[in-house]
Each structure stands twice: as C-alpha cells, then as structure tokens.
Amino acid sequence: AMTDANDKRITAKEKRVLQLRDQRREILLSDSQTALTMILDAPAPASLIQSFPDEDLYYLMHKIGPDDFIPVLSMATSEQWEYIMDIDVWNDDRLDTAMMTRVFDVLFQSDGQRLLRWTITQKPEFLEYYLLKNMTVIVREHDEPPPSDFDDYITLDDKFYFRFPDKPSGTDDAMPVPGDSQPAWELIETLLKTLAQMDLSVFHGLMMETLALLPAETEEEVYRLRNVRLGEKGFFPAHEALGIYQPVSPEMVGKHG
C-alpha cells in the first residue's frame, strides 16, 4: 500500500507541475491585461509566479509594464528580482544609475523592507555604489557642532548628514510629473528613512560602507558577478557572445560550466 500512496503523491505533484506549465504558457500567449488578471486571480499566485523561469517573468514585466507588475513582483523570489536587475541596469559594462533608480523604485514599491534586507545582506556593494553616485555624505563627530552650511543636508540621527547634488533647489513642494519615475534623491531619502526605522545600526553600517567604497573597483566586481550568474543561465556578455560562434574544442566546453 505504501508504494500506492507514493505513486499517488508523485502523480499529484507531476500533475501540479504540468498545470503550472500550462498556466504559464497561456499567460505568456495572452495580451498584457489578460495575462496580469490570470496571474493575480490564479488559485496560488505566489507558486505560479515563482515557477516562471526568470527570463519569462522579465518578459512579462515589460509586456505588462513595470508599474502594473508591482503586485506580481511582491510575490516573486529575490532571484527573480536579481535577474531583472542583471538585465536592466547595465549599459554595456557600466551601471546605469537612472535605470537603477527605476528598478529600485519598482521593487521598493513591491516590498520595501524585503528589498532593503535583501540588498544589504546579499548585494551591499550594489546598493552602496548607487548611493555613492547620487549623494554626498558627511560624518559629524559627536563633539562637533553641526556645520553652518548644512541647510540642504538631511540627517536622521545627527551623525550622518547627506545631500543630493542633483536635487534642484526649492523642490520640496514640487509636484512630480505624472508618469515620471521617482527622482533618485526622493527614492533614496525614502529608502534611508525606512532603513533607519527598521534598524539604526544597520543604517549606520551602510553609511560607513558607502563612504569607504571604491566606485570603479566595485562596478567591475559587480559586473563580473553578474556575468557569472548570467553565464550559468546560458547568457553571455556581448564580447563573449562572439566567441560562441567559434569552433569549440571539447576541453573548452568543460570550462564554461
């Protein structure tokens, strides 16, 4: 009787896998509005979303539109998030900070605390690079008075003061233009305030690490890691893609895995 029960369990699992596969296929073939409705109305949307291969979920995000896709992203895995970043925030081998803002913004809206926990534990250099490129940070020692020219600096703790060189002056009350993505300074201020509320010591650590970061070396290393991840999925950066068309010796094949 044991084997019968096992067989039933296996077939139920196989059936579920096939069901998900059929659902995914139907969603990928539907128009964007239908696709979104089918995902969110599925009996177990999280399982369905997490069963999508990274590249299919990425394709759907751009087909449906990142803003409308936020409820889906909130149920996606961090690996699926990472793939979106790996594809969208690079311009050749350089990080595109405007695209980083766009992707961070959408992920922050989908689950801000998870985004912060995930980037700080798994991708700290990536986040620190982004902060360093967009803001100036000054540390005030506890026995120093706040500097006099600190009008446009923000502080959450009277220790770290930061400002955004790209922020136009007098924009505090400016209404955002509808359809525009959030400007970097606005997003970063929200990110940092959320983090300081979650854990002030982690916020302090992030600020210290950001100050110590070497941008060029960091960008190079982050790019290398990204290419390793994409290589494992069978994607290669442009300069290597040319090599794919060269004849390959059997010894070389082993090296890419």
PDB file of C-alpha atoms in Angstrom:
ATOM      1  CA  ALA A   1       0.000   0.000   0.000  1.00  0.00           C
ATOM      2  CA  MET A   2       2.962   2.292   0.682  1.00  0.00           C
ATOM      3  CA  THR A   3       4.029   2.333  -2.947  1.00  0.00           C
ATOM      4  CA  ASP A   4       0.462   3.141  -3.999  1.00  0.00           C
ATOM      5  CA  ALA A   5       0.397   6.162  -1.704  1.00  0.00           C
ATOM      6  CA  ASN A   6       3.793   7.258  -3.026  1.00  0.00           C
ATOM      7  CA  ASP A   7       2.668   6.855  -6.613  1.00  0.00           C
ATOM      8  CA  LYS A   8      -0.390   8.960  -5.909  1.00  0.00           C
ATOM      9  CA  ARG A   9       1.739  11.632  -4.290  1.00  0.00           C
ATOM     10  CA  ILE A  10       4.145  11.674  -7.198  1.00  0.00           C
ATOM     11  CA  THR A  11       1.380  11.866  -9.767  1.00  0.00           C
ATOM     12  CA  ALA A  12      -0.316  14.703  -7.839  1.00  0.00           C
ATOM     13  CA  LYS A  13       2.997  16.579  -7.839  1.00  0.00           C
ATOM     14  CA  GLU A  14       3.572  15.882 -11.535  1.00  0.00           C
ATOM     15  CA  LYS A  15       0.051  16.991 -12.273  1.00  0.00           C
ATOM     16  CA  ARG A  16       0.659  20.253 -10.423  1.00  0.00           C
ATOM     17  CA  VAL A  17       3.874  20.839 -12.394  1.00  0.00           C
ATOM     18  CA  LEU A  18       2.042  20.269 -15.676  1.00  0.00           C
ATOM     19  CA  GLN A  19      -0.835  22.520 -14.581  1.00  0.00           C
ATOM     20  CA  LEU A  20       1.591  25.314 -13.783  1.00  0.00           C
ATOM     21  CA  ARG A  21       3.341  24.811 -17.098  1.00  0.00           C
ATOM     22  CA  ASP A  22       0.038  25.094 -18.996  1.00  0.00           C
ATOM     23  CA  GLN A  23      -0.954  28.175 -16.968  1.00  0.00           C
ATOM     24  CA  ARG A  24       2.374  29.823 -17.725  1.00  0.00           C
ATOM     25  CA  ARG A  25       2.122  29.059 -21.426  1.00  0.00           C
ATOM     26  CA  GLU A  26      -1.390  30.509 -21.601  1.00  0.00           C
ATOM     27  CA  ILE A  27      -0.315  33.636 -19.693  1.00  0.00           C
ATOM     28  CA  LEU A  28       2.687  34.211 -21.973  1.00  0.00           C
ATOM     29  CA  LEU A  29       0.433  33.996 -25.039  1.00  0.00           C
ATOM     30  CA  SER A  30      -2.266  36.336 -23.660  1.00  0.00           C
ATOM     31  CA  ASP A  31      -2.478  40.095 -24.086  1.00  0.00           C
ATOM     32  CA  SER A  32      -0.982  42.083 -21.210  1.00  0.00           C
ATOM     33  CA  GLN A  33      -4.223  42.871 -19.342  1.00  0.00           C
ATOM     34  CA  THR A  34      -5.460  39.263 -19.533  1.00  0.00           C
ATOM     35  CA  ALA A  35      -2.033  37.971 -18.519  1.00  0.00           C
ATOM     36  CA  LEU A  36      -1.973  40.175 -15.412  1.00  0.00           C
ATOM     37  CA  THR A  37      -5.514  39.167 -14.408  1.00  0.00           C
ATOM     38  CA  MET A  38      -4.726  35.467 -14.917  1.00  0.00           C
ATOM     39  CA  ILE A  39      -1.654  35.707 -12.686  1.00  0.00           C
ATOM     40  CA  LEU A  40      -3.325  37.616  -9.857  1.00  0.00           C
ATOM     41  CA  ASP A  41      -6.543  35.543  -9.981  1.00  0.00           C
ATOM     42  CA  ALA A  42      -4.719  32.200 -10.021  1.00  0.00           C
ATOM     43  CA  PRO A  43      -5.576  29.858  -7.119  1.00  0.00           C
ATOM     44  CA  ALA A  44      -1.994  30.112  -5.744  1.00  0.00           C
ATOM     45  CA  PRO A  45      -0.480  33.194  -7.391  1.00  0.00           C
ATOM     46  CA  ALA A  46       2.835  33.069  -5.493  1.00  0.00           C
ATOM     47  CA  SER A  47       3.576  29.454  -6.557  1.00  0.00           C
ATOM     48  CA  LEU A  48       2.665  30.311 -10.126  1.00  0.00           C
ATOM     49  CA  ILE A  49       4.836  33.455 -10.184  1.00  0.00           C
ATOM     50  CA  GLN A  50       7.808  31.713  -8.573  1.00  0.00           C
ATOM     51  CA  SER A  51       7.542  28.847 -11.088  1.00  0.00           C
ATOM     52  CA  PHE A  52       8.213  31.188 -14.035  1.00  0.00           C
ATOM     53  CA  PRO A  53      11.724  30.996 -15.479  1.00  0.00           C
ATOM     54  CA  ASP A  54      13.471  34.321 -14.778  1.00  0.00           C
ATOM     55  CA  GLU A  55      13.527  35.381 -18.419  1.00  0.00           C
ATOM     56  CA  ASP A  56       9.790  34.720 -18.867  1.00  0.00           C
ATOM     57  CA  LEU A  57       8.900  36.776 -15.805  1.00  0.00           C
ATOM     58  CA  TYR A  58      11.169  39.554 -17.079  1.00  0.00           C
ATOM     59  CA  TYR A  59       9.451  39.442 -20.465  1.00  0.00           C
ATOM     60  CA  LEU A  60       6.027  39.681 -18.796  1.00  0.00           C
ATOM     61  CA  MET A  61       7.125  42.622 -16.639  1.00  0.00           C
ATOM     62  CA  HIS A  62       7.997  44.622 -19.725  1.00  0.00           C
ATOM     63  CA  LYS A  63       4.959  43.432 -21.669  1.00  0.00           C
ATOM     64  CA  ILE A  64       2.560  44.382 -18.845  1.00  0.00           C
ATOM     65  CA  GLY A  65       4.529  47.430 -17.680  1.00  0.00           C
ATOM     66  CA  PRO A  66       6.674  47.613 -14.507  1.00  0.00           C
ATOM     67  CA  ASP A  67       4.190  49.754 -12.525  1.00  0.00           C
ATOM     68  CA  ASP A  68       1.251  47.424 -13.172  1.00  0.00           C
ATOM     69  CA  PHE A  69       3.539  44.494 -12.410  1.00  0.00           C
ATOM     70  CA  ILE A  70       4.285  45.619  -8.821  1.00  0.00           C
ATOM     71  CA  PRO A  71       1.752  43.189  -7.198  1.00  0.00           C
ATOM     72  CA  VAL A  72       3.384  40.329  -9.148  1.00  0.00           C
ATOM     73  CA  LEU A  73       6.907  41.396  -8.151  1.00  0.00           C
ATOM     74  CA  SER A  74       5.888  41.422  -4.487  1.00  0.00           C
ATOM     75  CA  MET A  75       5.350  37.629  -4.766  1.00  0.00           C
ATOM     76  CA  ALA A  76       8.414  36.918  -6.935  1.00  0.00           C
ATOM     77  CA  THR A  77      11.602  35.439  -5.483  1.00  0.00           C
ATOM     78  CA  SER A  78      14.705  37.523  -4.812  1.00  0.00           C
ATOM     79  CA  GLU A  79      16.470  35.504  -7.543  1.00  0.00           C
ATOM     80  CA  GLN A  80      13.801  36.637  -9.999  1.00  0.00           C
ATOM     81  CA  TRP A  81      14.345  40.229  -8.822  1.00  0.00           C
ATOM     82  CA  GLU A  82      18.069  39.809  -9.288  1.00  0.00           C
ATOM     83  CA  TYR A  83      17.653  38.677 -12.887  1.00  0.00           C
ATOM     84  CA  ILE A  84      15.605  41.811 -13.649  1.00  0.00           C
ATOM     85  CA  MET A  85      18.398  43.947 -12.195  1.00  0.00           C
ATOM     86  CA  ASP A  86      21.075  41.977 -14.026  1.00  0.00           C
ATOM     87  CA  ILE A  87      19.391  42.664 -17.352  1.00  0.00           C
ATOM     88  CA  ASP A  88      18.018  46.171 -16.877  1.00  0.00           C
ATOM     89  CA  VAL A  89      20.601  48.241 -15.031  1.00  0.00           C
ATOM     90  CA  TRP A  90      23.644  47.784 -17.246  1.00  0.00           C
ATOM     91  CA  ASN A  91      24.729  49.776 -20.237  1.00  0.00           C
ATOM     92  CA  ASP A  92      27.462  47.552 -21.667  1.00  0.00           C
ATOM     93  CA  ASP A  93      29.791  47.122 -18.678  1.00  0.00           C
ATOM     94  CA  ARG A  94      28.718  50.313 -16.891  1.00  0.00           C
ATOM     95  CA  LEU A  95      25.973  50.629 -14.297  1.00  0.00           C
ATOM     96  CA  ASP A  96      23.196  52.921 -15.485  1.00  0.00           C
ATOM     97  CA  THR A  97      22.181  54.860 -12.363  1.00  0.00           C
ATOM     98  CA  ALA A  98      18.942  56.161 -13.910  1.00  0.00           C
ATOM     99  CA  MET A  99      17.846  52.574 -14.631  1.00  0.00           C
ATOM    100  CA  MET A 100      18.942  51.563 -11.132  1.00  0.00           C
ATOM    101  CA  THR A 101      16.531  54.184  -9.781  1.00  0.00           C
ATOM    102  CA  ARG A 102      13.748  52.805 -11.953  1.00  0.00           C
ATOM    103  CA  VAL A 103      14.285  49.182 -10.886  1.00  0.00           C
ATOM    104  CA  PHE A 104      14.865  50.019  -7.195  1.00  0.00           C
ATOM    105  CA  ASP A 105      11.736  52.179  -7.241  1.00  0.00           C
ATOM    106  CA  VAL A 106       9.511  49.397  -8.623  1.00  0.00           C
ATOM    107  CA  LEU A 107      10.971  46.800  -6.227  1.00  0.00           C
ATOM    108  CA  PHE A 108      10.715  49.182  -3.275  1.00  0.00           C
ATOM    109  CA  GLN A 109       7.037  49.698  -4.056  1.00  0.00           C
ATOM    110  CA  SER A 110       6.509  45.953  -4.283  1.00  0.00           C
ATOM    111  CA  ASP A 111       8.169  45.168  -0.927  1.00  0.00           C
ATOM    112  CA  GLY A 112      10.399  47.885   0.527  1.00  0.00           C
ATOM    113  CA  GLN A 113      11.588  46.069   3.632  1.00  0.00           C
ATOM    114  CA  ARG A 114      12.463  42.927   1.684  1.00  0.00           C
ATOM    115  CA  LEU A 115      14.363  44.993  -0.890  1.00  0.00           C
ATOM    116  CA  LEU A 116      16.449  46.599   1.871  1.00  0.00           C
ATOM    117  CA  ARG A 117      17.088  43.334   3.745  1.00  0.00           C
ATOM    118  CA  TRP A 118      17.986  41.540   0.521  1.00  0.00           C
ATOM    119  CA  THR A 119      20.313  44.191  -0.938  1.00  0.00           C
ATOM    120  CA  ILE A 120      22.080  44.827   2.396  1.00  0.00           C
ATOM    121  CA  THR A 121      22.666  41.124   3.091  1.00  0.00           C
ATOM    122  CA  GLN A 122      23.194  39.847  -0.470  1.00  0.00           C
ATOM    123  CA  LYS A 123      24.166  42.814  -2.658  1.00  0.00           C
ATOM    124  CA  PRO A 124      25.559  45.549  -0.390  1.00  0.00           C
ATOM    125  CA  GLU A 125      28.130  46.889  -2.889  1.00  0.00           C
ATOM    126  CA  PHE A 126      25.424  47.292  -5.494  1.00  0.00           C
ATOM    127  CA  LEU A 127      23.331  49.454  -3.153  1.00  0.00           C
ATOM    128  CA  GLU A 128      26.349  51.365  -1.810  1.00  0.00           C
ATOM    129  CA  TYR A 129      27.537  52.155  -5.335  1.00  0.00           C
ATOM    130  CA  TYR A 130      24.101  53.545  -6.152  1.00  0.00           C
ATOM    131  CA  LEU A 131      24.063  55.718  -3.007  1.00  0.00           C
ATOM    132  CA  LEU A 132      27.594  56.977  -3.569  1.00  0.00           C
ATOM    133  CA  LYS A 133      26.783  58.006  -7.146  1.00  0.00           C
ATOM    134  CA  ASN A 134      23.764  60.049  -6.041  1.00  0.00           C
ATOM    135  CA  MET A 135      24.652  61.683  -2.748  1.00  0.00           C
ATOM    136  CA  THR A 136      27.329  63.332  -0.637  1.00  0.00           C
ATOM    137  CA  VAL A 137      27.710  62.049   2.930  1.00  0.00           C
ATOM    138  CA  ILE A 138      29.445  63.821   5.810  1.00  0.00           C
ATOM    139  CA  VAL A 139      30.008  62.314   9.246  1.00  0.00           C
ATOM    140  CA  ARG A 140      29.755  64.649  12.229  1.00  0.00           C
ATOM    141  CA  GLU A 141      31.669  63.562  15.308  1.00  0.00           C
ATOM    142  CA  HIS A 142      29.535  63.741  18.451  1.00  0.00           C
ATOM    143  CA  ASP A 143      31.555  66.612  19.923  1.00  0.00           C
ATOM    144  CA  GLU A 144      31.386  68.789  16.801  1.00  0.00           C
ATOM    145  CA  PRO A 145      28.658  71.366  16.220  1.00  0.00           C
ATOM    146  CA  PRO A 146      26.640  70.836  13.028  1.00  0.00           C
ATOM    147  CA  PRO A 147      28.428  72.732  10.246  1.00  0.00           C
ATOM    148  CA  SER A 148      26.857  76.072   9.352  1.00  0.00           C
ATOM    149  CA  ASP A 149      26.365  75.330   5.647  1.00  0.00           C
ATOM    150  CA  PHE A 150      24.145  72.348   6.361  1.00  0.00           C
ATOM    151  CA  ASP A 151      20.837  73.868   5.308  1.00  0.00           C
ATOM    152  CA  ASP A 152      20.357  71.496   2.426  1.00  0.00           C
ATOM    153  CA  TYR A 153      21.698  68.429   4.232  1.00  0.00           C
ATOM    154  CA  ILE A 154      19.355  65.816   5.688  1.00  0.00           C
ATOM    155  CA  THR A 155      20.134  63.878   8.842  1.00  0.00           C
ATOM    156  CA  LEU A 156      18.210  61.080  10.506  1.00  0.00           C
ATOM    157  CA  ASP A 157      20.499  60.712  13.524  1.00  0.00           C
ATOM    158  CA  ASP A 158      22.627  63.902  13.892  1.00  0.00           C
ATOM    159  CA  LYS A 159      25.656  61.836  12.927  1.00  0.00           C
ATOM    160  CA  PHE A 160      25.409  61.222   9.181  1.00  0.00           C
ATOM    161  CA  TYR A 161      24.438  64.202   7.051  1.00  0.00           C
ATOM    162  CA  PHE A 162      23.669  63.683   3.404  1.00  0.00           C
ATOM    163  CA  ARG A 163      22.664  65.807   0.473  1.00  0.00           C
ATOM    164  CA  PHE A 164      21.881  65.231  -3.188  1.00  0.00           C
ATOM    165  CA  PRO A 165      23.984  67.277  -5.619  1.00  0.00           C
ATOM    166  CA  ASP A 166      21.464  66.625  -8.441  1.00  0.00           C
ATOM    167  CA  LYS A 167      18.428  67.766  -6.468  1.00  0.00           C
ATOM    168  CA  PRO A 168      17.146  71.080  -7.851  1.00  0.00           C
ATOM    169  CA  SER A 169      16.905  73.637  -5.046  1.00  0.00           C
ATOM    170  CA  GLY A 170      13.470  74.520  -3.726  1.00  0.00           C
ATOM    171  CA  THR A 171      11.874  71.292  -4.993  1.00  0.00           C
ATOM    172  CA  ASP A 172      10.497  70.093  -1.685  1.00  0.00           C
ATOM    173  CA  ASP A 173       6.950  71.017  -2.611  1.00  0.00           C
ATOM    174  CA  ALA A 174       7.249  70.404  -6.348  1.00  0.00           C
ATOM    175  CA  MET A 175       4.579  68.065  -7.652  1.00  0.00           C
ATOM    176  CA  PRO A 176       6.002  65.072  -9.513  1.00  0.00           C
ATOM    177  CA  VAL A 177       5.078  64.919 -13.176  1.00  0.00           C
ATOM    178  CA  PRO A 178       2.569  62.068 -13.671  1.00  0.00           C
ATOM    179  CA  GLY A 179       4.137  59.059 -15.368  1.00  0.00           C
ATOM    180  CA  ASP A 180       7.642  60.151 -14.415  1.00  0.00           C
ATOM    181  CA  SER A 181       9.618  57.724 -12.328  1.00  0.00           C
ATOM    182  CA  GLN A 182      10.634  58.965  -8.923  1.00  0.00           C
ATOM    183  CA  PRO A 183      13.833  61.065  -8.931  1.00  0.00           C
ATOM    184  CA  ALA A 184      16.823  59.343  -7.324  1.00  0.00           C
ATOM    185  CA  TRP A 185      17.050  61.728  -4.354  1.00  0.00           C
ATOM    186  CA  GLU A 186      13.404  61.197  -3.447  1.00  0.00           C
ATOM    187  CA  LEU A 187      13.717  57.412  -3.639  1.00  0.00           C
ATOM    188  CA  ILE A 188      16.983  57.358  -1.651  1.00  0.00           C
ATOM    189  CA  GLU A 189      15.550  59.550   1.092  1.00  0.00           C
ATOM    190  CA  THR A 190      12.606  57.139   1.418  1.00  0.00           C
ATOM    191  CA  LEU A 191      14.942  54.100   1.351  1.00  0.00           C
ATOM    192  CA  LEU A 192      17.191  55.532   4.064  1.00  0.00           C
ATOM    193  CA  LYS A 193      14.314  56.658   6.299  1.00  0.00           C
ATOM    194  CA  THR A 194      12.752  53.200   6.037  1.00  0.00           C
ATOM    195  CA  LEU A 195      16.082  51.552   6.860  1.00  0.00           C
ATOM    196  CA  ALA A 196      16.751  53.858   9.831  1.00  0.00           C
ATOM    197  CA  GLN A 197      13.312  52.938  11.218  1.00  0.00           C
ATOM    198  CA  MET A 198      13.973  49.229  10.667  1.00  0.00           C
ATOM    199  CA  ASP A 199      17.415  49.229  12.294  1.00  0.00           C
ATOM    200  CA  LEU A 200      19.513  52.295  13.029  1.00  0.00           C
ATOM    201  CA  SER A 201      22.744  50.331  13.471  1.00  0.00           C
ATOM    202  CA  VAL A 202      22.339  48.745  10.021  1.00  0.00           C
ATOM    203  CA  PHE A 203      21.707  52.237   8.621  1.00  0.00           C
ATOM    204  CA  HIS A 204      24.973  53.439  10.264  1.00  0.00           C
ATOM    205  CA  GLY A 205      26.844  50.440   8.850  1.00  0.00           C
ATOM    206  CA  LEU A 206      25.523  51.138   5.356  1.00  0.00           C
ATOM    207  CA  MET A 207      26.581  54.806   5.555  1.00  0.00           C
ATOM    208  CA  MET A 208      30.108  53.885   6.727  1.00  0.00           C
ATOM    209  CA  GLU A 209      30.476  51.257   3.997  1.00  0.00           C
ATOM    210  CA  THR A 210      29.229  53.710   1.373  1.00  0.00           C
ATOM    211  CA  LEU A 211      31.854  56.246   2.432  1.00  0.00           C
ATOM    212  CA  ALA A 212      34.603  53.609   2.151  1.00  0.00           C
ATOM    213  CA  LEU A 213      33.540  52.306  -1.266  1.00  0.00           C
ATOM    214  CA  LEU A 214      35.821  52.488  -4.307  1.00  0.00           C
ATOM    215  CA  PRO A 215      33.370  53.005  -7.184  1.00  0.00           C
ATOM    216  CA  ALA A 216      35.442  51.793 -10.164  1.00  0.00           C
ATOM    217  CA  GLU A 217      36.582  48.560  -8.493  1.00  0.00           C
ATOM    218  CA  THR A 218      33.089  47.916  -7.158  1.00  0.00           C
ATOM    219  CA  GLU A 219      31.488  48.373 -10.559  1.00  0.00           C
ATOM    220  CA  GLU A 220      33.995  45.952 -12.088  1.00  0.00           C
ATOM    221  CA  GLU A 221      33.382  43.298  -9.428  1.00  0.00           C
ATOM    222  CA  VAL A 222      29.587  43.660  -9.544  1.00  0.00           C
ATOM    223  CA  TYR A 223      29.771  43.292 -13.344  1.00  0.00           C
ATOM    224  CA  ARG A 224      31.914  40.170 -13.032  1.00  0.00           C
ATOM    225  CA  LEU A 225      29.465  38.533 -10.614  1.00  0.00           C
ATOM    226  CA  ARG A 226      26.552  39.434 -12.839  1.00  0.00           C
ATOM    227  CA  ASN A 227      28.233  37.787 -15.839  1.00  0.00           C
ATOM    228  CA  VAL A 228      28.890  34.643 -13.803  1.00  0.00           C
ATOM    229  CA  ARG A 229      25.166  34.476 -12.917  1.00  0.00           C
ATOM    230  CA  LEU A 230      24.024  35.073 -16.477  1.00  0.00           C
ATOM    231  CA  GLY A 231      26.639  32.631 -17.793  1.00  0.00           C
ATOM    232  CA  GLU A 232      25.148  29.941 -15.541  1.00  0.00           C
ATOM    233  CA  LYS A 233      21.808  30.600 -17.247  1.00  0.00           C
ATOM    234  CA  GLY A 234      23.409  30.368 -20.677  1.00  0.00           C
ATOM    235  CA  PHE A 235      23.593  34.102 -21.404  1.00  0.00           C
ATOM    236  CA  PHE A 236      26.923  35.637 -22.272  1.00  0.00           C
ATOM    237  CA  PRO A 237      28.050  39.258 -22.429  1.00  0.00           C
ATOM    238  CA  ALA A 238      28.408  40.688 -25.932  1.00  0.00           C
ATOM    239  CA  HIS A 239      32.186  40.239 -26.217  1.00  0.00           C
ATOM    240  CA  GLU A 240      31.868  36.561 -25.274  1.00  0.00           C
ATOM    241  CA  ALA A 241      28.810  36.013 -27.441  1.00  0.00           C
ATOM    242  CA  LEU A 242      31.053  36.471 -30.485  1.00  0.00           C
ATOM    243  CA  GLY A 243      33.158  33.596 -29.209  1.00  0.00           C
ATOM    244  CA  ILE A 244      30.124  31.306 -29.176  1.00  0.00           C
ATOM    245  CA  TYR A 245      30.306  31.144 -32.950  1.00  0.00           C
ATOM    246  CA  GLN A 246      33.939  29.996 -32.977  1.00  0.00           C
ATOM    247  CA  PRO A 247      34.624  26.260 -33.285  1.00  0.00           C
ATOM    248  CA  VAL A 248      34.960  24.860 -29.762  1.00  0.00           C
ATOM    249  CA  SER A 249      37.333  22.159 -28.609  1.00  0.00           C
ATOM    250  CA  PRO A 250      35.957  19.555 -26.145  1.00  0.00           C
ATOM    251  CA  GLU A 251      38.303  20.851 -23.381  1.00  0.00           C
ATOM    252  CA  MET A 252      36.789  24.344 -23.662  1.00  0.00           C
ATOM    253  CA  VAL A 253      33.255  23.061 -23.139  1.00  0.00           C
ATOM    254  CA  GLY A 254      34.073  21.906 -19.630  1.00  0.00           C
ATOM    255  CA  LYS A 255      35.390  25.334 -18.640  1.00  0.00           C
ATOM    256  CA  HIS A 256      32.172  27.299 -19.068  1.00  0.00           C
ATOM    257  CA  GLY A 257      30.212  25.148 -16.644  1.00  0.00           C
TER     258      GLY A 257
END
